[in-house]
mmCIF file of C-alpha atoms and ligand atoms in Angstrom:
data_model
loop_
_atom_site.group_PDB
_atom_site.id
_atom_site.type_symbol
_atom_site.label_atom_id
_atom_site.label_comp_id
_atom_site.label_asym_id
_atom_site.label_seq_id
_atom_site.Cartn_x
_atom_site.Cartn_y
_atom_site.Cartn_z
ATOM 1 C CA MET A 1 9.828 -6.879 -4.828
ATOM 2 C CA THR A 2 7.938 -9.398 -6.933
ATOM 3 C CA ILE A 3 4.198 -8.713 -6.952
ATOM 4 C CA LEU A 4 1.487 -11.039 -8.295
ATOM 5 C CA ILE A 5 -1.747 -9.344 -9.343
ATOM 6 C CA THR A 6 -4.937 -11.025 -10.559
ATOM 7 C CA ALA A 7 -7.261 -8.841 -12.622
ATOM 8 C CA GLY A 8 -10.324 -8.764 -14.845
ATOM 9 C CA PRO A 9 -13.271 -11.128 -15.032
ATOM 10 C CA THR A 10 -13.076 -14.833 -15.727
ATOM 11 C CA ARG A 11 -15.098 -16.386 -18.517
ATOM 12 C CA GLU A 12 -16.771 -19.769 -18.021
ATOM 13 C CA ALA A 13 -17.933 -21.532 -21.174
ATOM 14 C CA ILE A 14 -21.555 -22.721 -21.427
ATOM 15 C CA ASP A 15 -21.155 -24.165 -24.915
ATOM 16 C CA PRO A 16 -18.811 -23.408 -27.864
ATOM 17 C CA VAL A 17 -20.343 -19.925 -28.390
ATOM 18 C CA ARG A 18 -21.654 -18.771 -24.982
ATOM 19 C CA TYR A 19 -20.158 -18.034 -21.594
ATOM 20 C CA LEU A 20 -20.869 -16.818 -18.052
ATOM 21 C CA SER A 21 -18.944 -13.736 -16.937
ATOM 22 C CA ASN A 22 -19.373 -10.379 -15.169
ATOM 23 C CA ARG A 23 -18.977 -6.622 -15.731
ATOM 24 C CA SER A 24 -15.432 -6.271 -14.379
ATOM 25 C CA SER A 25 -13.344 -4.057 -16.689
ATOM 26 C CA GLY A 26 -10.004 -5.012 -15.116
ATOM 27 C CA LYS A 27 -9.122 -1.300 -14.715
ATOM 28 C CA MET A 28 -8.260 -1.485 -11.004
ATOM 29 C CA GLY A 29 -5.962 -4.499 -11.359
ATOM 30 C CA TYR A 30 -4.220 -3.021 -14.420
ATOM 31 C CA ALA A 31 -3.780 0.326 -12.637
ATOM 32 C CA LEU A 32 -2.113 -1.530 -9.751
ATOM 33 C CA ALA A 33 0.129 -3.428 -12.183
ATOM 34 C CA GLU A 34 1.152 -0.239 -13.972
ATOM 35 C CA ALA A 35 1.835 1.628 -10.729
ATOM 36 C CA ALA A 36 3.908 -1.249 -9.337
ATOM 37 C CA ALA A 37 5.951 -1.585 -12.558
ATOM 38 C CA GLU A 38 6.566 2.193 -12.694
ATOM 39 C CA ARG A 39 7.939 1.953 -9.165
ATOM 40 C CA GLY A 40 10.474 -0.659 -10.269
ATOM 41 C CA HIS A 41 8.827 -3.814 -8.970
ATOM 42 C CA ARG A 42 8.592 -7.059 -10.923
ATOM 43 C CA VAL A 43 4.917 -7.605 -11.701
ATOM 44 C CA ILE A 44 3.238 -10.866 -12.702
ATOM 45 C CA LEU A 45 -0.228 -9.899 -13.982
ATOM 46 C CA ILE A 46 -2.594 -12.874 -14.263
ATOM 47 C CA SER A 47 -5.579 -11.538 -16.142
ATOM 48 C CA GLY A 48 -8.901 -12.715 -17.476
ATOM 49 C CA PRO A 49 -10.122 -11.256 -20.799
ATOM 50 C CA THR A 50 -10.265 -7.423 -20.847
ATOM 51 C CA MET A 51 -10.210 -4.622 -23.443
ATOM 52 C CA LEU A 52 -7.188 -2.992 -21.786
ATOM 53 C CA ALA A 53 -3.666 -2.596 -23.157
ATOM 54 C CA VAL A 54 -1.099 -4.665 -21.292
ATOM 55 C CA PRO A 55 1.144 -2.274 -19.324
ATOM 56 C CA ASP A 56 4.808 -2.132 -20.371
ATOM 57 C CA GLY A 57 7.446 -3.956 -18.390
ATOM 58 C CA ILE A 58 5.327 -6.623 -16.733
ATOM 59 C CA ASP A 59 5.075 -10.412 -17.014
ATOM 60 C CA TYR A 60 1.608 -10.966 -18.469
ATOM 61 C CA VAL A 61 -0.169 -14.286 -17.990
ATOM 62 C CA PRO A 62 -3.502 -14.315 -19.864
ATOM 63 C CA VAL A 63 -6.135 -16.760 -18.627
ATOM 64 C CA GLU A 64 -9.782 -17.394 -19.387
ATOM 65 C CA THR A 65 -11.457 -19.468 -16.679
ATOM 66 C CA ALA A 66 -11.303 -19.554 -12.868
ATOM 67 C CA ASP A 67 -9.584 -22.941 -13.103
ATOM 68 C CA ASP A 68 -6.937 -21.468 -15.455
ATOM 69 C CA MET A 69 -6.410 -18.577 -13.025
ATOM 70 C CA TYR A 70 -6.117 -20.981 -10.076
ATOM 71 C CA ARG A 71 -3.395 -22.966 -11.884
ATOM 72 C CA ALA A 72 -1.511 -19.825 -12.963
ATOM 73 C CA VAL A 73 -1.578 -18.439 -9.404
ATOM 74 C CA GLY A 74 -0.329 -21.802 -8.077
ATOM 75 C CA LYS A 75 2.543 -21.695 -10.569
ATOM 76 C CA TRP A 76 3.724 -18.132 -9.808
ATOM 77 C CA ILE A 77 2.753 -17.211 -6.239
ATOM 78 C CA GLY A 78 5.786 -18.938 -4.696
ATOM 79 C CA ASP A 79 8.043 -16.355 -6.416
ATOM 80 C CA CYS A 80 6.228 -13.376 -4.857
ATOM 81 C CA GLU A 81 6.496 -11.290 -1.693
ATOM 82 C CA ILE A 82 3.143 -9.610 -2.362
ATOM 83 C CA ALA A 83 -0.055 -11.028 -3.918
ATOM 84 C CA ILE A 84 -2.992 -8.768 -4.766
ATOM 85 C CA PHE A 85 -6.239 -10.430 -5.888
ATOM 86 C CA ALA A 86 -8.249 -7.854 -7.812
ATOM 87 C CA ALA A 87 -9.895 -10.284 -10.262
ATOM 88 C CA ALA A 88 -13.675 -10.707 -10.341
ATOM 89 C CA VAL A 89 -13.623 -14.488 -10.491
ATOM 90 C CA ALA A 90 -16.842 -16.254 -11.508
ATOM 91 C CA ASP A 91 -18.183 -18.149 -8.500
ATOM 92 C CA TYR A 92 -19.756 -20.903 -10.634
ATOM 93 C CA ARG A 93 -18.995 -22.709 -13.868
ATOM 94 C CA MET A 94 -20.939 -25.290 -15.878
ATOM 95 C CA ALA A 95 -20.915 -28.779 -14.338
ATOM 96 C CA GLU A 96 -20.269 -29.915 -17.923
ATOM 97 C CA VAL A 97 -19.624 -27.620 -20.888
ATOM 98 C CA ALA A 98 -21.934 -28.569 -23.790
ATOM 99 C CA GLY A 99 -19.963 -29.930 -26.736
ATOM 100 C CA GLN A 100 -22.352 -28.360 -29.279
ATOM 101 C CA LYS A 101 -24.287 -25.074 -29.327
ATOM 102 C CA ILE A 102 -27.329 -25.514 -27.062
ATOM 103 C CA LYS A 103 -30.510 -25.325 -29.188
ATOM 104 C CA LYS A 104 -33.594 -23.512 -27.935
ATOM 105 C CA LYS A 105 -36.371 -25.975 -27.113
ATOM 106 C CA GLY A 106 -38.713 -25.406 -24.149
ATOM 107 C CA GLU A 107 -39.769 -22.121 -22.507
ATOM 108 C CA THR A 108 -37.180 -22.555 -19.766
ATOM 109 C CA LEU A 109 -33.645 -23.858 -19.645
ATOM 110 C CA THR A 110 -31.892 -25.004 -16.477
ATOM 111 C CA LEU A 111 -28.101 -25.000 -16.347
ATOM 112 C CA GLU A 112 -26.297 -27.041 -13.706
ATOM 113 C CA LEU A 113 -23.480 -25.003 -12.184
ATOM 114 C CA VAL A 114 -20.738 -26.009 -9.770
ATOM 115 C CA ARG A 115 -18.468 -23.835 -7.612
ATOM 116 C CA THR A 116 -15.141 -22.622 -8.949
ATOM 117 C CA PRO A 117 -12.077 -22.643 -6.674
ATOM 118 C CA ASP A 118 -11.779 -19.640 -4.347
ATOM 119 C CA ILE A 119 -8.325 -18.627 -5.526
ATOM 120 C CA LEU A 120 -7.684 -16.015 -2.840
ATOM 121 C CA ALA A 121 -8.605 -18.479 -0.071
ATOM 122 C CA SER A 122 -6.327 -21.065 -1.736
ATOM 123 C CA ALA A 123 -3.252 -18.845 -1.415
ATOM 124 C CA ARG A 124 -2.643 -19.810 2.206
ATOM 125 C CA LYS A 125 -4.457 -23.185 2.174
ATOM 126 C CA ASP A 126 -3.377 -24.869 -1.064
ATOM 127 C CA PHE A 127 -0.239 -22.939 -2.007
ATOM 128 C CA SER A 128 1.158 -22.351 1.525
ATOM 129 C CA TYR A 129 1.809 -18.728 0.587
ATOM 130 C CA GLN A 130 3.543 -16.811 3.384
ATOM 131 C CA GLY A 131 3.851 -13.345 1.829
ATOM 132 C CA LEU A 132 1.616 -10.298 2.097
ATOM 133 C CA LEU A 133 -1.903 -11.112 0.896
ATOM 134 C CA VAL A 134 -4.375 -8.478 -0.308
ATOM 135 C CA GLY A 135 -7.952 -9.185 -1.382
ATOM 136 C CA PHE A 136 -10.705 -7.029 -2.823
ATOM 137 C CA ALA A 137 -14.355 -7.006 -1.768
ATOM 138 C CA ALA A 138 -17.099 -5.651 -4.007
ATOM 139 C CA GLU A 139 -20.192 -5.305 -1.837
ATOM 140 C CA THR A 140 -23.676 -3.866 -2.165
ATOM 141 C CA GLU A 141 -24.392 -3.790 1.621
ATOM 142 C CA ASN A 142 -22.618 -4.060 5.001
ATOM 143 C CA LEU A 143 -19.331 -3.080 3.346
ATOM 144 C CA GLU A 144 -17.062 -3.114 6.388
ATOM 145 C CA ASN A 145 -18.492 -6.250 8.061
ATOM 146 C CA ASN A 146 -18.479 -8.282 4.861
ATOM 147 C CA ALA A 147 -14.946 -7.183 4.014
ATOM 148 C CA ARG A 148 -13.727 -8.025 7.522
ATOM 149 C CA GLY A 149 -15.311 -11.489 7.228
ATOM 150 C CA LYS A 150 -13.359 -12.041 3.994
ATOM 151 C CA LEU A 151 -10.137 -10.778 5.557
ATOM 152 C CA GLU A 152 -10.445 -13.367 8.330
ATOM 153 C CA ARG A 153 -11.752 -16.306 6.270
ATOM 154 C CA LYS A 154 -9.231 -15.933 3.471
ATOM 155 C CA GLY A 155 -6.162 -15.135 5.616
ATOM 156 C CA CYS A 156 -5.592 -11.641 4.180
ATOM 157 C CA ASP A 157 -3.463 -8.827 5.607
ATOM 158 C CA LEU A 158 -5.655 -6.229 3.906
ATOM 159 C CA VAL A 159 -9.005 -6.184 2.090
ATOM 160 C CA VAL A 160 -9.721 -3.268 -0.239
ATOM 161 C CA ALA A 161 -13.501 -2.857 -0.162
ATOM 162 C CA ASN A 162 -15.770 -0.897 -2.433
ATOM 163 C CA ASP A 163 -19.507 -0.344 -2.637
ATOM 164 C CA VAL A 164 -20.644 -1.582 -6.057
ATOM 165 C CA SER A 165 -24.222 -0.389 -5.532
ATOM 166 C CA ARG A 166 -22.925 3.139 -6.275
ATOM 167 C CA ARG A 167 -22.912 3.996 -9.983
ATOM 168 C CA ASP A 168 -20.141 6.603 -9.751
ATOM 169 C CA ILE A 169 -17.443 4.196 -8.518
ATOM 170 C CA GLY A 170 -16.315 0.587 -8.768
ATOM 171 C CA PHE A 171 -17.276 -1.844 -11.548
ATOM 172 C CA ASN A 172 -16.599 -0.525 -15.044
ATOM 173 C CA SER A 173 -16.004 3.005 -13.722
ATOM 174 C CA SER A 174 -12.737 4.990 -13.950
ATOM 175 C CA GLU A 175 -13.089 6.239 -10.379
ATOM 176 C CA ASN A 176 -13.111 4.382 -7.120
ATOM 177 C CA GLU A 177 -13.571 5.090 -3.410
ATOM 178 C CA VAL A 178 -12.301 2.314 -1.210
ATOM 179 C CA LEU A 179 -12.326 1.334 2.428
ATOM 180 C CA LEU A 180 -9.096 -0.297 3.585
ATOM 181 C CA VAL A 181 -9.900 -3.063 6.074
ATOM 182 C CA PHE A 182 -6.913 -4.212 8.166
ATOM 183 C CA PRO A 183 -7.032 -6.840 10.954
ATOM 184 C CA ASP A 184 -7.115 -4.121 13.629
ATOM 185 C CA ARG A 185 -8.731 -1.098 11.960
ATOM 186 C CA SER A 186 -10.341 0.400 8.853
ATOM 187 C CA GLU A 187 -9.549 3.523 6.839
ATOM 188 C CA LEU A 188 -11.573 5.255 4.113
ATOM 189 C CA LEU A 189 -9.535 6.627 1.201
ATOM 190 C CA PRO A 190 -11.025 9.594 -0.680
ATOM 191 C CA MET A 191 -12.559 9.067 -4.141
ATOM 192 C CA ALA A 192 -9.900 9.146 -6.855
ATOM 193 C CA SER A 193 -9.165 7.876 -10.342
ATOM 194 C CA LYS A 194 -8.197 4.210 -10.461
ATOM 195 C CA GLU A 195 -4.745 5.289 -11.758
ATOM 196 C CA HIS A 196 -4.130 7.500 -8.718
ATOM 197 C CA LEU A 197 -5.550 4.877 -6.377
ATOM 198 C CA GLY A 198 -3.231 2.292 -7.971
ATOM 199 C CA HIS A 199 -0.224 4.352 -6.872
ATOM 200 C CA VAL A 200 -1.605 5.025 -3.379
ATOM 201 C CA LEU A 201 -2.417 1.344 -2.836
ATOM 202 C CA VAL A 202 0.919 0.068 -4.166
ATOM 203 C CA GLU A 203 2.790 2.499 -1.916
ATOM 204 C CA ARG A 204 0.793 1.413 1.162
ATOM 205 C CA ILE A 205 1.013 -2.304 0.352
ATOM 206 C CA VAL A 206 4.766 -2.249 -0.348
ATOM 207 C CA ALA A 207 5.324 -0.396 2.952
ATOM 208 C CA MET A 208 3.358 -3.142 4.769
ATOM 209 C CA ALA A 209 5.466 -5.880 3.145
ATOM 210 C CA LYS A 210 8.877 -4.355 3.780
ATOM 211 C CA PRO A 211 9.461 -5.504 7.379
ATOM 212 C CA SER A 212 9.031 -9.167 6.408
ATOM 213 C CA CYS A 213 10.770 -8.968 3.023
ATOM 214 C CA SER A 214 14.333 -10.230 3.170
ATOM 215 C CA SER A 215 14.695 -11.858 -0.232
ATOM 216 C CA CYS A 216 14.883 -8.937 -2.633
ATOM 217 C CA SER A 217 17.456 -6.257 -3.349
ATOM 218 C CA SER A 218 15.031 -3.551 -4.461
ATOM 219 C CA CYS A 219 13.947 -2.454 -0.977
HETATM 220 O O1 LIG B 1 -15.830 -13.850 -1.802
HETATM 221 P P1 LIG B 1 -15.649 -12.774 -2.818
HETATM 222 O O2 LIG B 1 -15.730 -13.258 -4.215
HETATM 223 O O3 LIG B 1 -16.475 -11.557 -2.613
HETATM 224 O O4 LIG B 1 -14.144 -12.295 -2.538
HETATM 225 C C1 LIG B 1 -13.530 -11.335 -3.325
HETATM 226 C C2 LIG B 1 -12.030 -11.540 -3.299
HETATM 227 O O5 LIG B 1 -11.708 -12.916 -3.478
HETATM 228 C C3 LIG B 1 -11.336 -10.799 -4.424
HETATM 229 O O6 LIG B 1 -10.040 -10.452 -3.977
HETATM 230 C C4 LIG B 1 -11.292 -11.840 -5.535
HETATM 231 O O7 LIG B 1 -10.241 -11.584 -6.448
HETATM 232 C C5 LIG B 1 -11.068 -13.117 -4.748
HETATM 233 N N1 LIG B 1 -11.667 -14.329 -5.327
HETATM 234 C C6 LIG B 1 -10.853 -15.316 -5.856
HETATM 235 N N2 LIG B 1 -11.416 -16.477 -6.340
HETATM 236 C C7 LIG B 1 -12.753 -16.651 -6.325
HETATM 237 C C8 LIG B 1 -13.596 -15.648 -5.796
HETATM 238 C C9 LIG B 1 -13.013 -14.498 -5.314
HETATM 239 O O8 LIG B 1 -9.629 -15.142 -5.889
HETATM 240 N N3 LIG B 1 -13.277 -17.775 -6.809
#
């Protein structure tokens, strides 16, 4: 199958030397990409800036901003039977990026920010994507309810939810414990390394996609 994966943070410029971003390491998305490639799938990895090595045998599309990621997803998603959105996309960017380095003047500085596109929600709406759609939800409270809200609002078949208020899992950690939220039920997977979880998730997601996949020879 052909699998699109978004990973890593996005980086939104403030001026030529500063940016807005977040603590995402990209490890979960890269672990998914590696697991999928090892299992013989074609992987298109659309990634914001990370410190990670690009896994062998994948099509790597580096991006910087949420707008770049939106355009790259729009370009590639039509080729894919599965799309997994593991990127931590910045929700806001500068209304206007300053052309020169912003100088310190007063005691406070107000930046005007505007919303970035919700790329996962755009999959069905803007790109008319019909394949299997998987989102991630990083939450600090009401994990299951918030993840289920995302599943419904963004047209997902599965949301992989994790509690980022815990220091031992999630953002920037090598381990993760996730709750799988499906339209009709939820299932907690035991804590595991992101590498192991990558394999477990790819296996489960590919099995979900198989009944509707008629266009590839690898399944
Ligand atoms: O709404 P929230 O950001 O919590 O949703 C998380 C999910 O949506 C993740 O799968 C993330 O990759 C995706 N997302 C996106 N574009 C955004 C914000 C989130 O694709 N602008």
